[in-house]
């Protein structure tokens, strides 16, 4: 698998360049044209932002951004943000994307806290590390769809999480959330029930809740960074991993995995985080510009992920990967048997609020 490369954007990021890149990621064009993924609210923000652009002058600056993998939906989100922020600032604000080159998830978190990196499409390990007492989002089979996740994210659970983040030097938006789809298990061994997981060498990120749940099923868990997943599977260090279809496709896992087991165990959400130290040093107009562009880019990326998932699945099947539909009841039963244990780590009232959010 090709090593990830740093992607830098010059002062002028043309629509043609962006369109060419995104065509390589799944065929969805980008640029100054409106996308189908923009919500009505996002379209209103675009109109307002263009109107304000002629009135406001922004300081010249560069935003350093990171994601875990190149040629990924995470990177596509940042590309869209780079396009929007440069356009709306009349070129005063530019962006550089470092894709899979700055270390592990937790190492990039530390760079965000110090202000060395400004923005990052983070992993759930960030929540597990800095806001474990509000991390309902990492328990498999708790949430069944996007609406339930957003109810918690925009409600009191999300508010508590964001307060914990701020105390650690991290900001994230409460208005939008990047959701890539459902996480599925991929494996070189056939898995149809939770019993089949026993003894499976399974790669996971360093998300404590996931390690607890999959270990309960009997998996031999190895925590490996996202950028090293392909090589770990290729060399047999692990037999299996789990991620959304769109991520599995972009990593090229159809080359090293036989099966995608449709476990649908997690609604995969990736908060875009940004450095409190850096953001607090910006003027109010620039802060508002960045928030608006980030929200609009996230809205776009959510629609993009939905559109390309089925395309990616078809391409993976054509390459020989089998998609196995399974009865998820045994997986769900095993996972939720850990809920009481995991809930002991949550703040007062979080469990009760979670039950309301998913009802």
Short mmCIF file of C-alpha atoms in Angstrom, two decimals:
data_model
loop_
_atom_site.label_atom_id
_atom_site.label_comp_id
_atom_site.label_asym_id
_atom_site.label_seq_id
_atom_site.Cartn_x
_atom_site.Cartn_y
_atom_site.Cartn_z
CA UNK A 1 0.00 0.00 0.00
CA UNK A 2 1.39 3.37 -0.86
CA UNK A 3 2.68 5.45 1.98
CA UNK A 4 0.62 8.49 2.90
CA UNK A 5 1.94 11.75 1.62
CA UNK A 6 1.68 15.27 2.94
CA UNK A 7 -0.79 17.24 0.86
CA UNK A 8 -0.12 20.95 0.77
CA UNK A 9 -2.33 23.57 -0.75
CA UNK A 10 -0.91 26.68 -2.36
CA UNK A 11 -2.44 30.14 -2.05
CA UNK A 12 -4.87 29.45 -4.92
CA UNK A 13 -6.88 26.23 -4.65
CA UNK A 14 -8.81 26.04 -7.88
CA UNK A 15 -12.09 24.23 -8.30
CA UNK A 16 -10.52 22.13 -11.05
CA UNK A 17 -7.81 20.82 -8.72
CA UNK A 18 -10.35 19.92 -6.08
CA UNK A 19 -12.57 18.20 -8.62
CA UNK A 20 -9.67 16.09 -9.86
CA UNK A 21 -8.79 14.98 -6.35
CA UNK A 22 -12.30 14.04 -5.38
CA UNK A 23 -12.81 12.13 -8.60
CA UNK A 24 -10.03 9.83 -7.38
CA UNK A 25 -11.85 9.33 -4.07
CA UNK A 26 -15.14 8.23 -5.50
CA UNK A 27 -16.29 10.41 -8.34
CA UNK A 28 -18.09 13.15 -6.41
CA UNK A 29 -17.18 16.54 -7.91
CA UNK A 30 -16.41 19.55 -5.76
CA UNK A 31 -15.79 23.20 -6.36
CA UNK A 32 -17.89 26.32 -6.37
CA UNK A 33 -21.03 24.47 -7.49
CA UNK A 34 -23.60 23.59 -4.86
CA UNK A 35 -23.51 19.93 -3.78
CA UNK A 36 -26.53 17.78 -3.09
CA UNK A 37 -25.21 17.22 0.40
CA UNK A 38 -25.66 20.80 1.54
CA UNK A 39 -28.58 21.15 3.88
CA UNK A 40 -30.88 24.16 3.68
CA UNK A 41 -29.15 25.61 6.72
CA UNK A 42 -25.76 25.11 5.11
CA UNK A 43 -26.91 26.82 1.93
CA UNK A 44 -28.07 29.81 3.96
CA UNK A 45 -24.66 29.98 5.62
CA UNK A 46 -23.00 29.93 2.19
CA UNK A 47 -25.15 32.87 1.02
CA UNK A 48 -24.54 34.84 4.21
CA UNK A 49 -20.81 34.12 4.10
CA UNK A 50 -20.48 35.33 0.52
CA UNK A 51 -22.40 38.49 1.40
CA UNK A 52 -20.17 39.16 4.39
CA UNK A 53 -16.95 38.40 2.48
CA UNK A 54 -17.04 41.74 0.68
CA UNK A 55 -17.31 43.55 4.01
CA UNK A 56 -14.71 41.75 6.11
CA UNK A 57 -10.95 41.62 5.80
CA UNK A 58 -9.26 38.61 7.36
CA UNK A 59 -5.63 38.42 8.50
CA UNK A 60 -3.27 36.36 6.38
CA UNK A 61 -2.82 32.94 7.96
CA UNK A 62 -2.31 29.25 7.29
CA UNK A 63 -4.29 26.50 9.02
CA UNK A 64 -2.40 23.24 9.56
CA UNK A 65 -4.81 20.29 9.52
CA UNK A 66 -4.41 16.54 9.98
CA UNK A 67 -6.24 13.30 9.28
CA UNK A 68 -5.20 9.69 9.68
CA UNK A 69 -5.20 8.57 6.04
CA UNK A 70 -4.77 10.04 2.58
CA UNK A 71 -7.35 9.39 -0.15
CA UNK A 72 -10.00 9.08 2.55
CA UNK A 73 -13.35 10.70 3.41
CA UNK A 74 -11.56 12.37 6.31
CA UNK A 75 -9.17 14.06 3.90
CA UNK A 76 -12.04 14.95 1.56
CA UNK A 77 -13.72 16.84 4.41
CA UNK A 78 -10.56 18.85 5.03
CA UNK A 79 -10.15 19.53 1.32
CA UNK A 80 -13.67 20.94 1.21
CA UNK A 81 -12.94 23.08 4.27
CA UNK A 82 -9.75 24.37 2.64
CA UNK A 83 -11.68 25.31 -0.47
CA UNK A 84 -14.43 27.11 1.45
CA UNK A 85 -12.24 29.03 3.87
CA UNK A 86 -9.96 30.28 1.12
CA UNK A 87 -12.86 31.33 -1.08
CA UNK A 88 -14.71 33.12 1.71
CA UNK A 89 -11.61 34.89 3.00
CA UNK A 90 -10.68 36.06 -0.53
CA UNK A 91 -7.45 34.09 -0.26
CA UNK A 92 -6.30 35.46 3.09
CA UNK A 93 -6.77 32.14 4.90
CA UNK A 94 -5.19 29.04 3.37
CA UNK A 95 -4.88 25.46 4.58
CA UNK A 96 -2.36 22.61 4.58
CA UNK A 97 -3.46 19.00 5.04
CA UNK A 98 -1.14 16.41 6.61
CA UNK A 99 -2.67 13.03 5.79
CA UNK A 100 -1.30 10.08 7.74
CA UNK A 101 2.11 11.65 8.34
CA UNK A 102 2.02 13.09 11.87
CA UNK A 103 1.94 9.96 14.00
CA UNK A 104 -0.72 8.02 15.87
CA UNK A 105 -4.15 9.32 16.83
CA UNK A 106 -3.05 10.14 20.37
CA UNK A 107 0.15 11.81 19.15
CA UNK A 108 -1.89 14.12 16.92
CA UNK A 109 -4.22 14.86 19.84
CA UNK A 110 -1.20 16.13 21.76
CA UNK A 111 -0.17 18.30 18.81
CA UNK A 112 -3.67 19.80 18.81
CA UNK A 113 -3.44 20.56 22.52
CA UNK A 114 -0.08 22.28 22.09
CA UNK A 115 -1.23 24.25 19.04
CA UNK A 116 1.35 22.68 16.72
CA UNK A 117 -1.52 21.33 14.62
CA UNK A 118 -4.67 23.42 14.38
CA UNK A 119 -7.41 21.02 13.24
CA UNK A 120 -7.80 17.23 13.14
CA UNK A 121 -10.45 14.75 12.01
CA UNK A 122 -10.15 12.83 15.26
CA UNK A 123 -10.85 9.26 16.26
CA UNK A 124 -13.02 7.87 19.04
CA UNK A 125 -9.82 7.27 21.00
CA UNK A 126 -9.81 11.03 21.63
CA UNK A 127 -13.14 10.76 23.46
CA UNK A 128 -11.96 7.68 25.34
CA UNK A 129 -8.85 9.58 26.47
CA UNK A 130 -10.17 13.05 27.32
CA UNK A 131 -13.87 12.53 28.06
CA UNK A 132 -14.34 8.90 29.15
CA UNK A 133 -17.11 9.90 31.56
CA UNK A 134 -19.24 11.00 28.57
CA UNK A 135 -18.20 8.36 26.06
CA UNK A 136 -21.49 6.69 25.25
CA UNK A 137 -20.54 6.95 21.57
CA UNK A 138 -18.00 4.13 21.68
CA UNK A 139 -20.21 1.37 23.05
CA UNK A 140 -21.19 -1.06 20.25
CA UNK A 141 -24.90 -1.49 19.57
CA UNK A 142 -26.02 1.37 21.84
CA UNK A 143 -26.94 3.68 18.94
CA UNK A 144 -28.77 2.30 15.92
CA UNK A 145 -28.76 5.34 13.60
CA UNK A 146 -27.50 8.87 12.98
CA UNK A 147 -30.48 10.55 14.61
CA UNK A 148 -29.83 8.83 17.93
CA UNK A 149 -26.15 9.79 17.83
CA UNK A 150 -26.99 13.42 17.06
CA UNK A 151 -29.53 13.52 19.91
CA UNK A 152 -26.72 12.74 22.35
CA UNK A 153 -24.11 14.87 20.57
CA UNK A 154 -26.27 18.00 20.54
CA UNK A 155 -27.73 17.34 23.99
CA UNK A 156 -26.39 17.26 27.53
CA UNK A 157 -24.04 14.30 26.91
CA UNK A 158 -22.32 16.18 24.09
CA UNK A 159 -22.20 19.35 26.17
CA UNK A 160 -20.44 17.50 28.98
CA UNK A 161 -17.99 15.98 26.51
CA UNK A 162 -17.16 19.37 25.00
CA UNK A 163 -16.53 20.81 28.44
CA UNK A 164 -14.05 18.02 29.16
CA UNK A 165 -12.39 18.65 25.80
CA UNK A 166 -12.06 22.36 26.54
CA UNK A 167 -10.39 21.58 29.87
CA UNK A 168 -7.86 19.50 27.92
CA UNK A 169 -7.21 22.29 25.38
CA UNK A 170 -9.50 20.97 22.64
CA UNK A 171 -12.56 22.43 20.93
CA UNK A 172 -15.16 20.70 18.76
CA UNK A 173 -18.45 21.80 17.21
CA UNK A 174 -21.74 20.90 18.84
CA UNK A 175 -23.69 21.74 15.69
CA UNK A 176 -22.37 19.13 13.27
CA UNK A 177 -20.64 15.77 13.39
CA UNK A 178 -18.88 13.76 10.69
CA UNK A 179 -20.50 10.32 10.36
CA UNK A 180 -18.93 7.89 7.90
CA UNK A 181 -21.51 5.11 8.21
CA UNK A 182 -21.78 1.85 10.15
CA UNK A 183 -18.63 0.05 11.24
CA UNK A 184 -18.31 -3.51 9.91
CA UNK A 185 -15.95 -6.36 10.72
CA UNK A 186 -13.54 -7.53 8.00
CA UNK A 187 -11.73 -10.84 8.32
CA UNK A 188 -9.83 -13.59 6.56
CA UNK A 189 -11.82 -16.08 8.62
CA UNK A 190 -15.56 -16.59 8.32
CA UNK A 191 -17.46 -15.02 11.22
CA UNK A 192 -21.21 -15.50 11.60
CA UNK A 193 -21.80 -15.28 15.35
CA UNK A 194 -20.08 -13.79 18.38
CA UNK A 195 -18.71 -17.27 19.19
CA UNK A 196 -16.71 -17.17 15.94
CA UNK A 197 -14.81 -14.12 17.24
CA UNK A 198 -13.12 -16.23 19.92
CA UNK A 199 -9.39 -16.43 19.19
CA UNK A 200 -9.59 -13.98 16.27
CA UNK A 201 -6.55 -11.71 16.05
CA UNK A 202 -8.34 -8.37 15.80
CA UNK A 203 -6.90 -4.92 15.21
CA UNK A 204 -8.56 -2.09 17.13
CA UNK A 205 -7.67 1.54 17.78
CA UNK A 206 -6.81 2.48 21.36
CA UNK A 207 -10.45 2.99 22.33
CA UNK A 208 -10.92 1.41 25.75
CA UNK A 209 -14.61 0.64 25.28
CA UNK A 210 -13.98 -1.29 22.07
CA UNK A 211 -11.16 -3.27 23.62
CA UNK A 212 -13.45 -4.22 26.51
CA UNK A 213 -16.32 -5.34 24.28
CA UNK A 214 -14.33 -7.33 21.71
CA UNK A 215 -12.16 -8.92 24.40
CA UNK A 216 -15.38 -10.03 26.09
CA UNK A 217 -16.25 -11.90 22.88
CA UNK A 218 -12.88 -13.64 23.08
CA UNK A 219 -10.90 -11.75 20.43
CA UNK A 220 -7.14 -11.42 20.76
CA UNK A 221 -7.01 -7.64 20.46
CA UNK A 222 -4.01 -5.70 19.13
CA UNK A 223 -4.16 -1.89 19.26
CA UNK A 224 -2.61 -0.60 16.03
CA UNK A 225 -2.76 2.89 14.52
CA UNK A 226 -5.01 3.52 11.52
CA UNK A 227 -2.11 4.16 9.15
CA UNK A 228 -0.65 0.70 9.88
CA UNK A 229 -3.81 -1.39 9.41
CA UNK A 230 -3.09 -2.55 5.84
CA UNK A 231 0.44 -3.74 6.59
CA UNK A 232 -0.69 -5.49 9.79
CA UNK A 233 -3.28 -7.46 7.81
CA UNK A 234 -0.93 -8.09 4.90
CA UNK A 235 1.79 -9.55 7.13
CA UNK A 236 -0.58 -11.59 9.28
CA UNK A 237 0.02 -9.66 12.48
CA UNK A 238 -3.78 -9.61 12.72
CA UNK A 239 -6.55 -11.52 10.93
CA UNK A 240 -9.29 -8.93 11.15
CA UNK A 241 -10.22 -5.31 11.77
CA UNK A 242 -13.36 -3.17 11.78
CA UNK A 243 -14.20 0.11 10.07
CA UNK A 244 -16.90 1.62 7.84
CA UNK A 245 -17.09 0.32 4.26
CA UNK A 246 -15.91 3.66 2.89
CA UNK A 247 -12.78 3.51 5.04
CA UNK A 248 -12.11 -0.15 4.25
CA UNK A 249 -12.31 0.65 0.54
CA UNK A 250 -9.98 3.63 0.77
CA UNK A 251 -7.44 1.54 2.67
CA UNK A 252 -7.61 -1.11 -0.07
CA UNK A 253 -8.55 -3.85 2.38
CA UNK A 254 -10.19 -5.89 -0.38
CA UNK A 255 -6.61 -6.76 -1.34
CA UNK A 256 -5.84 -8.39 2.03
CA UNK A 257 -9.24 -9.46 3.45
CA UNK A 258 -11.70 -12.10 2.22
CA UNK A 259 -14.87 -11.10 4.03
CA UNK A 260 -16.80 -8.08 5.21
CA UNK A 261 -19.08 -9.23 8.03
CA UNK A 262 -22.06 -6.86 8.20
CA UNK A 263 -22.11 -6.47 11.96
CA UNK A 264 -23.33 -2.83 11.94
CA UNK A 265 -21.94 -2.50 15.46
CA UNK A 266 -21.14 1.22 15.63
CA UNK A 267 -22.47 4.40 14.03
CA UNK A 268 -19.03 5.70 13.12
CA UNK A 269 -18.62 9.32 14.17
CA UNK A 270 -15.43 11.38 13.87
CA UNK A 271 -15.52 14.77 15.60
CA UNK A 272 -13.37 17.42 13.94
CA UNK A 273 -11.36 18.93 16.78
CA UNK A 274 -9.33 22.11 16.85
CA UNK A 275 -6.73 23.64 19.13
CA UNK A 276 -8.11 25.83 21.92
CA UNK A 277 -4.74 27.56 22.28
CA UNK A 278 -4.73 28.48 18.59
CA UNK A 279 -8.44 29.26 18.21
CA UNK A 280 -8.64 31.54 21.25
CA UNK A 281 -5.88 33.67 19.72
CA UNK A 282 -7.93 34.47 16.61
CA UNK A 283 -10.13 37.53 16.18
CA UNK A 284 -13.93 37.01 16.42
CA UNK A 285 -14.57 37.34 12.67
CA UNK A 286 -11.95 34.72 11.80
CA UNK A 287 -13.29 32.36 14.46
CA UNK A 288 -16.79 32.70 13.01
CA UNK A 289 -15.48 32.14 9.47
CA UNK A 290 -13.73 28.94 10.52
CA UNK A 291 -16.79 27.62 12.37
CA UNK A 292 -19.07 28.25 9.40
CA UNK A 293 -16.69 26.67 6.90
CA UNK A 294 -16.16 23.66 9.15
CA UNK A 295 -19.89 23.10 9.62
CA UNK A 296 -20.53 23.38 5.88
CA UNK A 297 -17.62 21.07 5.01
CA UNK A 298 -18.90 18.51 7.52
CA UNK A 299 -22.42 18.65 6.07
CA UNK A 300 -20.94 18.08 2.63
CA UNK A 301 -18.75 15.19 3.82
CA UNK A 302 -21.69 13.42 5.46
CA UNK A 303 -23.59 13.38 2.18
CA UNK A 304 -20.47 12.39 0.27
CA UNK A 305 -19.97 9.39 2.58
CA UNK A 306 -23.55 8.22 2.02
CA UNK A 307 -23.26 8.53 -1.76
CA UNK A 308 -20.00 6.64 -2.19
CA UNK A 309 -20.54 3.80 0.31
CA UNK A 310 -22.62 1.69 -2.11
CA UNK A 311 -20.19 2.44 -4.95
CA UNK A 312 -17.29 1.32 -2.76
CA UNK A 313 -19.11 -1.87 -1.78
CA UNK A 314 -19.70 -2.77 -5.43
CA UNK A 315 -16.03 -2.17 -6.27
CA UNK A 316 -14.88 -4.34 -3.36
CA UNK A 317 -17.23 -7.15 -4.41
CA UNK A 318 -15.89 -6.93 -7.96
CA UNK A 319 -12.39 -7.34 -6.52
CA UNK A 320 -13.44 -10.60 -4.85
CA UNK A 321 -14.43 -9.59 -1.33
CA UNK A 322 -17.56 -11.32 0.00
CA UNK A 323 -20.10 -9.35 2.04
CA UNK A 324 -21.73 -11.60 4.63
CA UNK A 325 -25.10 -10.69 6.12
CA UNK A 326 -25.38 -12.02 9.67
CA UNK A 327 -27.86 -12.15 12.52
CA UNK A 328 -26.36 -9.51 14.81
CA UNK A 329 -28.25 -10.63 17.92
CA UNK A 330 -25.36 -12.63 19.42
CA UNK A 331 -22.92 -9.75 18.83
CA UNK A 332 -25.36 -7.28 20.35
CA UNK A 333 -26.05 -9.46 23.37
CA UNK A 334 -22.34 -9.87 24.10
CA UNK A 335 -21.59 -6.17 23.62
CA UNK A 336 -24.45 -4.91 25.77
CA UNK A 337 -23.48 -7.31 28.55
CA UNK A 338 -20.56 -4.90 29.06
CA UNK A 339 -22.80 -1.83 29.33
CA UNK A 340 -23.18 -1.82 33.12
CA UNK A 341 -19.43 -2.18 33.56
CA UNK A 342 -18.70 0.65 31.11
CA UNK A 343 -21.41 2.89 32.57
CA UNK A 344 -19.60 2.86 35.93
CA UNK A 345 -17.07 5.21 34.31
CA UNK A 346 -19.72 7.72 33.22
CA UNK A 347 -20.69 10.94 34.96
CA UNK A 348 -23.87 11.09 37.02
CA UNK A 349 -26.97 11.18 34.85
CA UNK A 350 -25.28 10.09 31.63
CA UNK A 351 -26.79 6.60 31.58
CA UNK A 352 -30.33 7.92 32.15
CA UNK A 353 -29.87 10.58 29.48
CA UNK A 354 -28.56 7.98 27.04
CA UNK A 355 -31.69 5.88 27.54
CA UNK A 356 -33.79 8.95 26.67
CA UNK A 357 -31.69 9.76 23.60
CA UNK A 358 -32.06 6.30 22.09
CA UNK A 359 -35.74 5.80 22.96
#
